[in-house]
Structures are given as structure tokens and as C-alpha cells.
Amino acid sequence: MSGNTSQLQVDGKTVDMAIKSGSVGPSVIDIAKLYAQTGMFTYDPGFTSTASCESQITYIDGDAGILLYRGYPIEQLAEHGDFLETCYLLLEGELPTAAQKADFDYRVTRHTMVHEQMARFFHGFRRDAHPMAIMVASIGALSAFYHDSTDISDPHQRMIASMRMIAKVPTLAAMAYKYTVGQPFVYPLNSLDYTSNFLRMCFAVPAEEYKVNPVLSRALDRIFILHADHEQNASTSTVRLAGSSGANPFACIAAGTACLWGPAHGGANEAALKMLEEIGSVDNIPKYIAKAKDKNDPFRLMGFGHRVYKNYDPRAKIMQKTTHEVLNELGIKDDPLLDVAVELERIALSDEYFIEKKLYPNIDFYSGITLKAMGFPTSMFTVLFTLARTVGWIAQWKEMIEDPSQRIGRPRQLYTGAPQRDYTPIGRR
Ligand code: CMC
């Protein structure tokens, strides 16, 4: 490398490539002209060394365990801010003034109801459908119900679509839950704050008064802040790729939701709790640690490891504290799952395999215990992640659409299939 350029030698030819630096974090080598200059592509399955875009939203230093939204440390936002303030920050780039915050809250709150026909749409699902299946479908269906905000070339429509999704995804999430437990849908109550309203839509029933527990509401709000964005992860990259073709924002967020559902990504919170339940008692932990270390066993410790964090996930630390707060508030003194989690963490963190591979608990390790204590079934965990991540997806989608250099995303490949050959009629095969 020399100065602000790097050089690559291919077939005796030297190619100069510019090095671009960000505000913090690793620089990148600009390879955009590599194919034109050499006739070769780069090869990086899983994108471990590839920056897919330029972004000003979220920064992670995985070695130091740092997560910043628009420059603000996640710890400070979780401690002092609320989720809608975080939404404003992610979307607009700055923390809101009091007047901007009041206006933003008002605008989100006025969009919380969904088209009445959505209820009929829900009734087409089986009652035992996974709520994430309902989320993928119903978020995608918003484009059929709110067609007047699908023109992505119109900034006003983009803004309305964004507000609609931040406001309506909690309503859809609560409806997905109510539908699977066979209870009537609860309409939003706009006198409540965002997260209290969501709790009420999930847990109120017409037969009884529902009083929001402020400790639980604050804890869930904090969980939403922790999940709001995480730069170019799999689901966000999915949203960007879908959006790069000009697809409408509801369709793009539905694509992100589908990607998030996978157990290596957002589905890990559900998988982590199921794993803790399967382990069952502290005595069984060594057996599961051995399974996780066995190359011939596909078992992995769910809630452990991360592509970017090679240190304790900063969100996991806050999550662990929130877990204790919620259990205390609910008077849960002895939670066997928490006992298993604490001991599993202790053993794993002192085991050579986990130390050497820098595998630490991630956000999903403790979130399941907290959400379960609040009354959510495991199948809802990834739905809550979807609710919170919606704003991150929207902010990233908006940033991409507003970038004048934006083009359709189109990775290339290393083809290893059959070279050209002639068709053989079926009788001669
Ligand atoms: N348990 C046991 N071994 C593991 C684990 C684990 N949870 N995670 C990684 N490893 C091992 C893996 O076998 C590999 O070993 P080797 O080098 O000997 O082949 C090494 O560590 C590196 O793993 P990798 O799969 O190459 O790493 P990755 O960056 O591709 O995967 C991950 C990251 C998060 C998918 C993976 O750590 C994992 O599957 N964890 C469990 C699922 C999980 O908790 N996911 C939630 C992520 S945080 C929330 C979110 O962002 O959605």
C-alpha cells in the first residue's frame, strides 16, 4: 500500500485502488473498477471483508465492544433516552429538541391504527401460525393498504411510509399475538406512550381493566432501544438490497423481517430460551458445552458469538441488568432458567474453546428470560426484535434512497457449475 492508494498485482499488471477512510473504524479499498481493469471479481462469501455501502447511522467496534447510534453510545441512550427519541435520532441524525420530540411522538401516535380490513386479512391465517409468519405477510400487506405512500421518488411519501411503519408495526405485532392466543384485537390507546401502548395491546382483554406496569414498560422500551439498529447485518443488508431495485418500503421491510426470522440472526432469542429450557439444570451444562465444542455436532450455544463482536456485546451487558430489574419487579426470586444462564455464561467464559474463538454472550442470551418473565411466549421474541429493528431498517433504506450514487445491488459470483453443453433429448439420458 502507498499513500492513499493500494496496489494489486494481477497477471503482471499493477492496478491502483484508492483507500477511503471513514470518520472512525477501518479504511476501505475501493475495488469498484477492479473488474474493468483486471477482468476479475473479488471473492468474499459471507461478506467478512466487504463494506457494501457508505453509512452515517451506526458504528460498531467489535473488538472494543462499542456500539454508537449517530455517534451516541448505546449505554447512554438506553440509560437516558426513550425509544421514540432513538427513532428520531436514527432517522434524522440528531437528537430532537423538546419541541421536535413532542411533534415526532404526536405524528407516530396518530398513525398507530391499522386499516380495519387488516383484521380480515389476519383471519385468513391458521391460529397456530408462527407470529413471525404473520409479521412477514402483514408488513408486506401494508403496501396494499397504504398504496398512497409507495412512491419512493417522493420524499413526502417516503416520510409518511416511515411514520406508518414505526407506528403500525407494534399494532400488527400485538395483533399477531392476540390472533395466535384467540383473544380479540385491542385497539391502540393514544394517550399512552409508545411502549405502554404496545404492552396494553398485547395483554389487555375487554373483560378487565389493564394497568401498565411502568417498570416493565421502561424495561421493554430499553430493549427496543438496544435492538433499534446494528449497521449492515443480514436483515438490514436484505432491506438495502431489496430497496436498491426500487421496491416499495413496506415490501423492503417485509423482506428484512423474513431474514431476521432465521435462528442465526433475530431468531436466536427464541432459540436461546429453548436451549436454556432444554439444558434445564446447572448439572447438565458440561454436556452442552461439550456438544458446542464438538466439531461433529451441529449444536451451538445460542446467544453466544457474533460476526462483529469479539468482545462482550455491549447490548448484552445492559440486557443482563434489565433482566434482573424485571425479575425483581415481578418478585421472581429463583428463576431456574436464569440460574442456568448465569452458570452457562460463567463456564463458557472460562473455557479455552470460547476464549480462543472470542465467543461472548450476545444480546439474545438474556433477552429471552426477560421477555418470558414479562409474559411473552417464545414465539413472540423475534416479533419484538422486528418491532424495534423496523426503525433501523427504515433509516438505512432512507439513507440509501437519498444517496445520489445509489445503484441496484448486484453481487457477482465464482461460477463452478457445468460449462456450456448441448441439450440431450429425454430418451437418450
Ligand atoms: N457455539 C459454539 N461455537 C461457535 C458458536 C456458538 N454459538 N458461534 C461460533 N462458534 C464457532 C464456530 O464453530 C467456528 O469454529 P471454527 O473456527 O472452529 O470453525 C467459530 O466459532 C467461528 O464461527 P462462525 O460461524 O464462522 O462465525 P460467524 O461470524 O459466521 O457467525 C454467529 C456468527 C452469530 C452466526 C454465530 O456465532 C452463531 O451461530 N451464534 C449462535 C446464534 C446467535 O446467538 N445469533 C445471534 C447473533 S446476535 C443478534 C443478531 O445480530 O441477530
Short mmCIF file of C-alpha atoms and ligand atoms in Angstrom, two decimals:
data_model
loop_
_atom_site.label_atom_id
_atom_site.label_comp_id
_atom_site.label_asym_id
_atom_site.label_seq_id
_atom_site.Cartn_x
_atom_site.Cartn_y
_atom_site.Cartn_z
CA MET A 1 0.00 0.00 0.00
CA SER A 2 1.24 3.52 -0.66
CA GLY A 3 -0.26 6.84 0.47
CA ASN A 4 -3.97 6.89 -0.20
CA THR A 5 -3.81 4.14 -2.73
CA SER A 6 -3.19 0.44 -2.59
CA GLN A 7 -1.73 -1.58 -5.40
CA LEU A 8 -2.67 -5.01 -6.62
CA GLN A 9 -0.57 -7.05 -8.99
CA VAL A 10 -2.56 -9.27 -11.33
CA ASP A 11 -1.05 -11.11 -14.31
CA GLY A 12 1.98 -8.84 -14.25
CA LYS A 13 -0.20 -5.74 -14.32
CA THR A 14 -0.27 -3.25 -11.41
CA VAL A 15 -3.64 -1.78 -10.54
CA ASP A 16 -4.02 1.25 -8.26
CA MET A 17 -7.01 1.33 -5.95
CA ALA A 18 -7.98 4.28 -3.77
CA ILE A 19 -8.10 3.85 0.01
CA LYS A 20 -11.08 5.61 1.55
CA SER A 21 -11.21 6.50 5.22
CA GLY A 22 -14.28 6.86 7.36
CA SER A 23 -14.64 9.08 10.43
CA VAL A 24 -13.68 6.13 12.70
CA GLY A 25 -13.03 2.47 12.05
CA PRO A 26 -11.13 0.60 9.34
CA SER A 27 -10.48 2.22 5.97
CA VAL A 28 -11.67 0.51 2.81
CA ILE A 29 -10.03 -0.28 -0.51
CA ASP A 30 -12.21 0.92 -3.37
CA ILE A 31 -12.41 -2.01 -5.77
CA ALA A 32 -15.32 -0.70 -7.86
CA LYS A 33 -13.18 -0.54 -11.03
CA LEU A 34 -11.35 -3.81 -10.42
CA TYR A 35 -13.35 -5.85 -12.94
CA ALA A 36 -12.97 -3.21 -15.63
CA GLN A 37 -9.22 -3.09 -15.01
CA THR A 38 -8.43 -6.78 -14.50
CA GLY A 39 -11.42 -8.83 -15.67
CA MET A 40 -11.58 -10.35 -12.18
CA PHE A 41 -14.01 -10.13 -9.30
CA THR A 42 -13.22 -10.29 -5.59
CA TYR A 43 -14.44 -13.33 -3.66
CA ASP A 44 -15.82 -12.87 -0.13
CA PRO A 45 -18.68 -15.22 0.75
CA GLY A 46 -20.42 -14.03 3.90
CA PHE A 47 -19.01 -10.52 3.28
CA THR A 48 -16.44 -10.83 6.07
CA SER A 49 -14.15 -8.24 4.45
CA THR A 50 -16.59 -6.30 2.31
CA ALA A 51 -18.17 -2.91 3.04
CA SER A 52 -21.36 -2.86 0.98
CA CYS A 53 -22.12 0.83 1.41
CA GLU A 54 -21.16 4.12 3.00
CA SER A 55 -23.32 4.95 6.03
CA GLN A 56 -23.56 7.58 8.76
CA ILE A 57 -26.04 5.82 11.02
CA THR A 58 -24.46 3.18 13.28
CA TYR A 59 -20.90 2.34 14.21
CA ILE A 60 -19.66 -0.84 15.88
CA ASP A 61 -16.16 -1.52 17.17
CA GLY A 62 -16.45 -5.25 17.68
CA ASP A 63 -13.05 -5.67 19.36
CA ALA A 64 -13.71 -2.95 21.93
CA GLY A 65 -17.41 -3.83 22.35
CA ILE A 66 -18.63 -0.37 21.31
CA LEU A 67 -21.96 0.43 19.66
CA LEU A 68 -22.85 4.00 18.64
CA TYR A 69 -26.07 5.29 17.09
CA ARG A 70 -25.21 8.51 15.20
CA GLY A 71 -22.17 8.77 17.48
CA TYR A 72 -24.00 8.29 20.79
CA PRO A 73 -23.00 5.25 22.91
CA ILE A 74 -25.79 2.71 23.32
CA GLU A 75 -25.29 2.76 27.11
CA GLN A 76 -26.17 6.48 27.30
CA LEU A 77 -29.18 6.18 25.04
CA ALA A 78 -30.50 3.18 26.97
CA GLU A 79 -29.97 4.92 30.30
CA HIS A 80 -31.31 8.39 29.48
CA GLY A 81 -33.33 8.22 26.28
CA ASP A 82 -36.55 6.61 25.15
CA PHE A 83 -37.28 4.54 22.08
CA LEU A 84 -39.05 7.23 20.05
CA GLU A 85 -36.19 9.63 20.75
CA THR A 86 -33.85 6.92 19.43
CA CYS A 87 -36.08 6.55 16.35
CA TYR A 88 -35.83 10.28 15.70
CA LEU A 89 -32.06 10.15 16.15
CA LEU A 90 -31.63 7.26 13.74
CA LEU A 91 -33.89 8.81 11.11
CA GLU A 92 -32.84 12.45 11.36
CA GLY A 93 -29.22 12.18 12.51
CA GLU A 94 -29.56 14.38 15.62
CA LEU A 95 -31.28 14.09 18.99
CA PRO A 96 -34.57 16.00 18.89
CA THR A 97 -35.25 19.24 20.80
CA ALA A 98 -38.21 19.07 23.18
CA ALA A 99 -40.49 20.57 20.51
CA GLN A 100 -39.21 18.19 17.81
CA LYS A 101 -39.69 15.24 20.17
CA ALA A 102 -43.26 16.26 21.03
CA ASP A 103 -44.08 16.67 17.34
CA PHE A 104 -42.49 13.32 16.42
CA ASP A 105 -44.31 11.48 19.22
CA TYR A 106 -47.57 13.10 18.12
CA ARG A 107 -47.09 12.10 14.49
CA VAL A 108 -46.18 8.49 15.30
CA THR A 109 -49.06 8.22 17.75
CA ARG A 110 -51.58 9.42 15.12
CA HIS A 111 -50.62 6.53 12.84
CA THR A 112 -51.00 3.64 15.30
CA MET A 113 -54.29 2.26 14.00
CA VAL A 114 -54.27 -0.08 11.02
CA HIS A 115 -56.85 -0.23 8.25
CA GLU A 116 -59.87 -2.08 9.61
CA GLN A 117 -59.68 -4.51 6.71
CA MET A 118 -56.34 -5.73 8.08
CA ALA A 119 -58.31 -7.63 10.73
CA ARG A 120 -59.98 -9.65 7.97
CA PHE A 121 -56.60 -10.29 6.42
CA PHE A 122 -55.42 -11.72 9.76
CA HIS A 123 -58.41 -14.04 9.92
CA GLY A 124 -57.08 -15.89 6.86
CA PHE A 125 -54.23 -17.33 8.93
CA ARG A 126 -54.35 -20.54 10.91
CA ARG A 127 -54.45 -19.86 14.64
CA ASP A 128 -51.29 -21.90 15.15
CA ALA A 129 -49.31 -19.87 12.60
CA HIS A 130 -45.96 -18.63 13.88
CA PRO A 131 -46.38 -14.89 14.62
CA MET A 132 -43.27 -14.17 12.52
CA ALA A 133 -45.06 -15.73 9.51
CA ILE A 134 -47.93 -13.33 10.19
CA MET A 135 -45.50 -10.41 10.53
CA VAL A 136 -43.77 -11.10 7.21
CA ALA A 137 -47.15 -11.26 5.47
CA SER A 138 -48.86 -8.37 7.23
CA ILE A 139 -45.97 -5.91 6.89
CA GLY A 140 -45.80 -6.77 3.18
CA ALA A 141 -49.59 -6.32 3.00
CA LEU A 142 -49.27 -2.73 4.24
CA SER A 143 -48.27 -1.82 0.68
CA ALA A 144 -51.70 -3.00 -0.45
CA PHE A 145 -53.46 -0.97 2.25
CA TYR A 146 -51.33 2.20 2.06
CA HIS A 147 -50.62 2.43 -1.61
CA ASP A 148 -50.59 6.23 -1.38
CA SER A 149 -47.16 6.10 0.30
CA THR A 150 -45.32 3.71 -2.01
CA ASP A 151 -43.82 6.19 -4.49
CA ILE A 152 -40.22 6.17 -3.37
CA SER A 153 -39.26 9.15 -5.54
CA ASP A 154 -41.50 11.43 -3.44
CA PRO A 155 -39.80 12.49 -0.15
CA HIS A 156 -43.18 13.20 1.47
CA GLN A 157 -44.45 9.70 0.69
CA ARG A 158 -41.19 8.24 1.99
CA MET A 159 -41.68 10.12 5.25
CA ILE A 160 -45.33 9.02 5.59
CA ALA A 161 -44.42 5.39 4.87
CA SER A 162 -41.70 5.60 7.54
CA MET A 163 -44.06 7.04 10.17
CA ARG A 164 -46.69 4.49 9.26
CA MET A 165 -44.36 1.56 9.77
CA ILE A 166 -42.89 2.81 13.07
CA ALA A 167 -46.44 3.36 14.32
CA LYS A 168 -48.22 0.34 12.87
CA VAL A 169 -45.69 -2.48 13.28
CA PRO A 170 -46.40 -2.59 17.09
CA THR A 171 -50.12 -2.80 16.33
CA LEU A 172 -49.52 -5.65 13.87
CA ALA A 173 -47.19 -7.37 16.36
CA ALA A 174 -49.83 -7.22 19.10
CA MET A 175 -52.48 -8.45 16.65
CA ALA A 176 -50.23 -11.38 15.66
CA TYR A 177 -50.00 -12.31 19.34
CA LYS A 178 -53.72 -11.87 20.05
CA TYR A 179 -54.62 -13.90 16.99
CA THR A 180 -52.49 -16.88 17.97
CA VAL A 181 -53.94 -16.94 21.52
CA GLY A 182 -57.50 -16.48 20.29
CA GLN A 183 -58.19 -13.20 22.06
CA PRO A 184 -59.85 -10.13 20.49
CA PHE A 185 -57.60 -7.48 18.98
CA VAL A 186 -57.06 -4.47 21.26
CA TYR A 187 -57.08 -1.07 19.53
CA PRO A 188 -54.24 1.32 20.30
CA LEU A 189 -54.81 3.90 23.04
CA ASN A 190 -53.09 7.11 22.02
CA SER A 191 -52.96 8.61 25.49
CA LEU A 192 -50.28 6.05 26.36
CA ASP A 193 -46.64 6.25 25.38
CA TYR A 194 -45.39 4.00 22.57
CA THR A 195 -44.23 1.04 24.64
CA SER A 196 -47.02 1.17 27.25
CA ASN A 197 -49.50 1.20 24.39
CA PHE A 198 -47.84 -1.88 22.93
CA LEU A 199 -47.96 -3.73 26.26
CA ARG A 200 -51.65 -2.88 26.58
CA MET A 201 -52.42 -4.04 23.02
CA CYS A 202 -50.73 -7.36 23.89
CA PHE A 203 -52.02 -8.03 27.38
CA ALA A 204 -55.31 -6.17 27.90
CA VAL A 205 -58.60 -8.02 27.48
CA PRO A 206 -62.03 -6.37 27.17
CA ALA A 207 -63.26 -8.10 30.35
CA GLU A 208 -60.77 -6.41 32.68
CA GLU A 209 -59.07 -3.10 33.43
CA TYR A 210 -55.43 -3.12 32.35
CA LYS A 211 -52.88 -1.08 34.23
CA VAL A 212 -49.47 -0.67 32.62
CA ASN A 213 -46.57 -1.51 34.92
CA PRO A 214 -44.15 1.43 34.41
CA VAL A 215 -41.08 -0.67 35.35
CA LEU A 216 -41.91 -3.26 32.69
CA SER A 217 -42.78 -0.58 30.16
CA ARG A 218 -39.45 1.18 30.74
CA ALA A 219 -37.57 -2.14 30.55
CA LEU A 220 -39.24 -3.07 27.26
CA ASP A 221 -38.61 0.42 25.89
CA ARG A 222 -34.93 -0.06 26.71
CA ILE A 223 -34.95 -3.45 24.97
CA PHE A 224 -36.36 -1.70 21.89
CA ILE A 225 -33.53 0.88 22.04
CA LEU A 226 -30.93 -1.93 22.20
CA HIS A 227 -32.37 -3.59 19.10
CA ALA A 228 -33.07 -0.46 17.04
CA ASP A 229 -30.13 -0.68 14.64
CA HIS A 230 -26.94 -2.66 14.11
CA GLU A 231 -25.41 -1.37 10.87
CA GLN A 232 -25.10 -3.74 7.88
CA ASN A 233 -26.29 -7.03 9.44
CA ALA A 234 -28.07 -9.68 7.35
CA SER A 235 -31.61 -8.25 7.60
CA THR A 236 -30.50 -4.65 7.05
CA SER A 237 -28.47 -5.70 4.04
CA THR A 238 -31.57 -7.54 2.83
CA VAL A 239 -33.63 -4.36 3.17
CA ARG A 240 -30.99 -2.36 1.29
CA LEU A 241 -30.71 -4.95 -1.48
CA ALA A 242 -34.49 -5.20 -1.86
CA GLY A 243 -34.76 -1.41 -1.81
CA SER A 244 -31.99 -0.97 -4.38
CA SER A 245 -34.34 -2.26 -7.08
CA GLY A 246 -36.85 0.49 -6.26
CA ALA A 247 -39.24 -1.84 -4.39
CA ASN A 248 -41.68 -0.03 -2.09
CA PRO A 249 -40.67 0.46 1.57
CA PHE A 250 -43.29 -1.89 3.02
CA ALA A 251 -42.09 -4.70 0.75
CA CYS A 252 -38.47 -3.98 1.72
CA ILE A 253 -39.21 -4.10 5.46
CA ALA A 254 -41.15 -7.35 4.94
CA ALA A 255 -38.00 -8.77 3.26
CA GLY A 256 -35.91 -7.67 6.26
CA THR A 257 -38.41 -9.30 8.61
CA ALA A 258 -38.12 -12.60 6.73
CA CYS A 259 -34.34 -12.51 7.03
CA LEU A 260 -34.45 -11.60 10.72
CA TRP A 261 -36.53 -14.69 11.45
CA GLY A 262 -33.56 -17.05 10.95
CA PRO A 263 -32.01 -18.64 14.08
CA ALA A 264 -28.53 -17.30 13.30
CA HIS A 265 -29.96 -13.76 13.41
CA GLY A 266 -33.12 -12.48 15.18
CA GLY A 267 -34.48 -15.96 15.76
CA ALA A 268 -31.61 -16.59 18.17
CA ASN A 269 -33.52 -15.11 21.13
CA GLU A 270 -36.22 -17.76 20.74
CA ALA A 271 -33.58 -20.45 20.16
CA ALA A 272 -31.56 -19.29 23.20
CA LEU A 273 -34.50 -19.61 25.56
CA LYS A 274 -35.42 -23.02 24.13
CA MET A 275 -31.81 -24.09 24.67
CA LEU A 276 -31.84 -22.92 28.32
CA GLU A 277 -35.10 -24.85 28.82
CA GLU A 278 -33.57 -27.93 27.18
CA ILE A 279 -30.46 -27.72 29.38
CA GLY A 280 -32.88 -27.49 32.29
CA SER A 281 -30.45 -27.58 35.19
CA VAL A 282 -26.94 -26.45 36.05
CA ASP A 283 -25.82 -30.11 36.24
CA ASN A 284 -26.43 -30.58 32.52
CA ILE A 285 -24.28 -27.63 31.43
CA PRO A 286 -20.98 -29.53 30.90
CA LYS A 287 -22.75 -31.90 28.49
CA TYR A 288 -23.98 -28.97 26.38
CA ILE A 289 -20.63 -27.20 26.49
CA ALA A 290 -19.05 -30.40 25.17
CA LYS A 291 -21.66 -30.59 22.39
CA ALA A 292 -20.98 -26.96 21.41
CA LYS A 293 -17.26 -27.71 21.15
CA ASP A 294 -17.69 -30.94 19.19
CA LYS A 295 -16.90 -30.32 15.50
CA ASN A 296 -19.13 -33.26 14.52
CA ASP A 297 -22.13 -31.94 16.41
CA PRO A 298 -24.08 -29.09 14.75
CA PHE A 299 -25.18 -27.79 18.18
CA ARG A 300 -24.12 -24.22 19.02
CA LEU A 301 -24.62 -22.26 22.18
CA MET A 302 -27.42 -19.96 21.12
CA GLY A 303 -26.96 -16.39 22.31
CA PHE A 304 -23.18 -16.81 22.05
CA GLY A 305 -20.84 -15.47 19.40
CA HIS A 306 -21.15 -12.67 16.90
CA ARG A 307 -19.77 -11.88 13.47
CA VAL A 308 -18.62 -8.43 14.59
CA TYR A 309 -18.27 -8.52 18.39
CA LYS A 310 -15.12 -10.28 19.51
CA ASN A 311 -15.72 -8.93 23.00
CA TYR A 312 -18.77 -8.79 25.29
CA ASP A 313 -21.72 -7.45 23.25
CA PRO A 314 -22.41 -4.05 24.91
CA ARG A 315 -26.14 -4.68 24.45
CA ALA A 316 -25.84 -7.95 26.39
CA LYS A 317 -24.47 -6.09 29.42
CA ILE A 318 -27.44 -3.71 29.51
CA MET A 319 -29.77 -6.62 28.84
CA GLN A 320 -28.40 -8.58 31.78
CA LYS A 321 -29.12 -5.61 34.09
CA THR A 322 -32.61 -5.23 32.64
CA THR A 323 -33.28 -8.94 33.26
CA HIS A 324 -32.54 -8.50 36.97
CA GLU A 325 -34.73 -5.37 37.14
CA VAL A 326 -37.68 -7.15 35.54
CA LEU A 327 -37.35 -10.28 37.68
CA ASN A 328 -37.13 -8.13 40.84
CA GLU A 329 -40.18 -6.12 39.86
CA LEU A 330 -42.16 -9.30 39.24
CA GLY A 331 -40.97 -10.82 42.51
CA ILE A 332 -39.31 -13.75 40.72
CA LYS A 333 -36.64 -14.71 43.24
CA ASP A 334 -35.49 -18.02 41.82
CA ASP A 335 -35.71 -18.44 38.10
CA PRO A 336 -34.13 -21.79 37.17
CA LEU A 337 -33.53 -20.51 33.63
CA LEU A 338 -31.60 -17.53 34.97
CA ASP A 339 -29.54 -19.88 37.14
CA VAL A 340 -28.69 -21.96 34.08
CA ALA A 341 -27.88 -18.83 32.04
CA VAL A 342 -25.56 -17.33 34.67
CA GLU A 343 -23.70 -20.59 35.19
CA LEU A 344 -23.51 -21.34 31.46
CA GLU A 345 -22.04 -17.89 30.87
CA ARG A 346 -19.51 -18.38 33.68
CA ILE A 347 -18.37 -21.79 32.42
CA ALA A 348 -18.25 -20.75 28.77
CA LEU A 349 -16.26 -17.60 29.51
CA SER A 350 -13.61 -19.60 31.33
CA ASP A 351 -13.42 -22.37 28.70
CA GLU A 352 -10.41 -22.35 26.34
CA TYR A 353 -12.60 -23.02 23.25
CA PHE A 354 -14.77 -19.95 23.84
CA ILE A 355 -11.83 -17.77 24.90
CA GLU A 356 -9.77 -18.67 21.87
CA LYS A 357 -12.65 -18.07 19.44
CA LYS A 358 -13.67 -14.89 21.29
CA LEU A 359 -17.22 -16.13 21.79
CA TYR A 360 -19.10 -13.94 24.27
CA PRO A 361 -22.79 -13.70 25.16
CA ASN A 362 -24.70 -11.59 22.66
CA ILE A 363 -27.92 -9.61 23.15
CA ASP A 364 -30.08 -12.70 22.68
CA PHE A 365 -28.61 -14.59 25.60
CA TYR A 366 -30.56 -12.74 28.30
CA SER A 367 -33.41 -11.18 26.32
CA GLY A 368 -35.50 -14.37 26.26
CA ILE A 369 -35.53 -14.72 30.05
CA THR A 370 -36.69 -11.10 30.37
CA LEU A 371 -39.39 -11.30 27.73
CA LYS A 372 -40.67 -14.60 29.11
CA ALA A 373 -40.94 -13.08 32.59
CA MET A 374 -42.96 -10.21 31.09
CA GLY A 375 -45.45 -12.74 29.76
CA PHE A 376 -44.43 -13.07 26.11
CA PRO A 377 -44.35 -16.58 24.64
CA THR A 378 -41.08 -17.59 22.94
CA SER A 379 -42.69 -17.35 19.50
CA MET A 380 -43.10 -13.58 20.08
CA PHE A 381 -39.44 -12.85 20.84
CA THR A 382 -38.35 -12.31 17.24
CA VAL A 383 -41.52 -10.30 16.65
CA LEU A 384 -40.38 -7.85 19.34
CA PHE A 385 -36.97 -7.68 17.66
CA THR A 386 -38.77 -6.91 14.36
CA LEU A 387 -40.75 -4.13 16.03
CA ALA A 388 -37.59 -2.47 17.33
CA ARG A 389 -35.43 -3.03 14.23
CA THR A 390 -38.07 -1.56 11.90
CA VAL A 391 -36.71 1.94 12.54
CA GLY A 392 -33.13 0.86 11.82
CA TRP A 393 -34.21 -0.74 8.56
CA ILE A 394 -36.14 2.38 7.58
CA ALA A 395 -33.25 4.72 8.44
CA GLN A 396 -30.86 2.57 6.36
CA TRP A 397 -33.34 2.30 3.47
CA LYS A 398 -33.92 6.07 3.53
CA GLU A 399 -30.17 6.76 3.57
CA MET A 400 -29.74 4.51 0.55
CA ILE A 401 -32.63 6.02 -1.44
CA GLU A 402 -31.38 9.55 -0.72
CA ASP A 403 -27.82 8.73 -1.86
CA PRO A 404 -27.45 10.12 -5.42
CA SER A 405 -24.87 7.45 -6.29
CA GLN A 406 -27.27 4.61 -5.39
CA ARG A 407 -27.50 1.78 -7.94
CA ILE A 408 -29.16 -1.60 -7.91
CA GLY A 409 -27.22 -4.06 -5.72
CA ARG A 410 -25.89 -6.87 -7.86
CA PRO A 411 -23.16 -9.15 -6.45
CA ARG A 412 -21.16 -11.31 -8.84
CA GLN A 413 -20.15 -14.95 -8.42
CA LEU A 414 -17.42 -17.52 -8.88
CA TYR A 415 -19.14 -19.98 -11.21
CA THR A 416 -18.18 -23.63 -10.63
CA GLY A 417 -21.04 -25.32 -12.49
CA ALA A 418 -21.02 -27.10 -15.84
CA PRO A 419 -19.57 -25.20 -18.79
CA GLN A 420 -21.78 -24.84 -21.89
CA ARG A 421 -23.08 -28.20 -23.17
CA ASP A 422 -25.75 -29.41 -25.60
CA TYR A 423 -29.28 -30.44 -24.63
CA THR A 424 -29.84 -34.22 -24.67
CA PRO A 425 -33.36 -35.42 -25.57
CA ILE A 426 -35.03 -37.20 -22.62
CA GLY A 427 -34.91 -40.65 -24.24
CA ARG A 428 -31.15 -40.50 -24.62
CA ARG A 429 -30.26 -39.54 -20.99
N1 CMC B 1 -21.31 -22.03 19.88
C1 CMC B 1 -20.23 -22.80 19.60
N2 CMC B 1 -19.31 -22.49 18.68
C2 CMC B 1 -19.48 -21.34 17.98
C3 CMC B 1 -20.57 -20.51 18.23
C4 CMC B 1 -21.50 -20.88 19.22
N3 CMC B 1 -22.57 -20.12 19.48
N4 CMC B 1 -20.50 -19.44 17.41
C5 CMC B 1 -19.39 -19.61 16.68
N5 CMC B 1 -18.77 -20.76 17.03
C6 CMC B 1 -17.51 -21.26 16.48
C7 CMC B 1 -17.73 -21.86 15.09
O1 CMC B 1 -17.98 -23.25 15.16
C8 CMC B 1 -16.42 -21.54 14.42
O2 CMC B 1 -15.46 -22.50 14.84
P1 CMC B 1 -14.30 -22.96 13.80
O3 CMC B 1 -13.50 -21.72 13.52
O4 CMC B 1 -13.54 -23.98 14.60
O5 CMC B 1 -14.98 -23.49 12.59
C9 CMC B 1 -16.00 -20.20 15.01
O6 CMC B 1 -16.65 -20.15 16.30
C10 CMC B 1 -16.44 -19.00 14.19
O7 CMC B 1 -17.83 -19.12 13.92
P2 CMC B 1 -18.51 -18.68 12.56
O8 CMC B 1 -19.79 -19.41 12.38
O9 CMC B 1 -17.51 -18.75 11.45
O10 CMC B 1 -18.80 -17.15 12.86
P3 CMC B 1 -19.83 -16.24 12.12
O11 CMC B 1 -19.33 -14.87 12.27
O12 CMC B 1 -20.07 -16.73 10.72
O13 CMC B 1 -21.19 -16.46 12.93
C11 CMC B 1 -22.94 -16.22 14.50
C12 CMC B 1 -21.67 -15.59 13.87
C13 CMC B 1 -23.63 -15.20 15.38
C14 CMC B 1 -23.93 -16.64 13.37
C15 CMC B 1 -22.50 -17.48 15.32
O14 CMC B 1 -21.66 -17.07 16.38
C16 CMC B 1 -23.70 -18.25 15.87
O15 CMC B 1 -24.25 -19.09 15.15
N6 CMC B 1 -24.14 -17.96 17.14
C17 CMC B 1 -25.33 -18.57 17.70
C18 CMC B 1 -26.55 -17.84 17.16
C19 CMC B 1 -26.74 -16.47 17.80
O16 CMC B 1 -26.65 -16.33 19.02
N7 CMC B 1 -27.07 -15.48 16.95
C20 CMC B 1 -27.40 -14.13 17.43
C21 CMC B 1 -26.43 -13.09 16.95
S1 CMC B 1 -26.71 -11.53 17.83
C22 CMC B 1 -28.25 -10.98 17.32
C23 CMC B 1 -28.34 -10.66 15.87
O17 CMC B 1 -27.50 -9.90 15.37
O18 CMC B 1 -29.26 -11.13 15.21
#
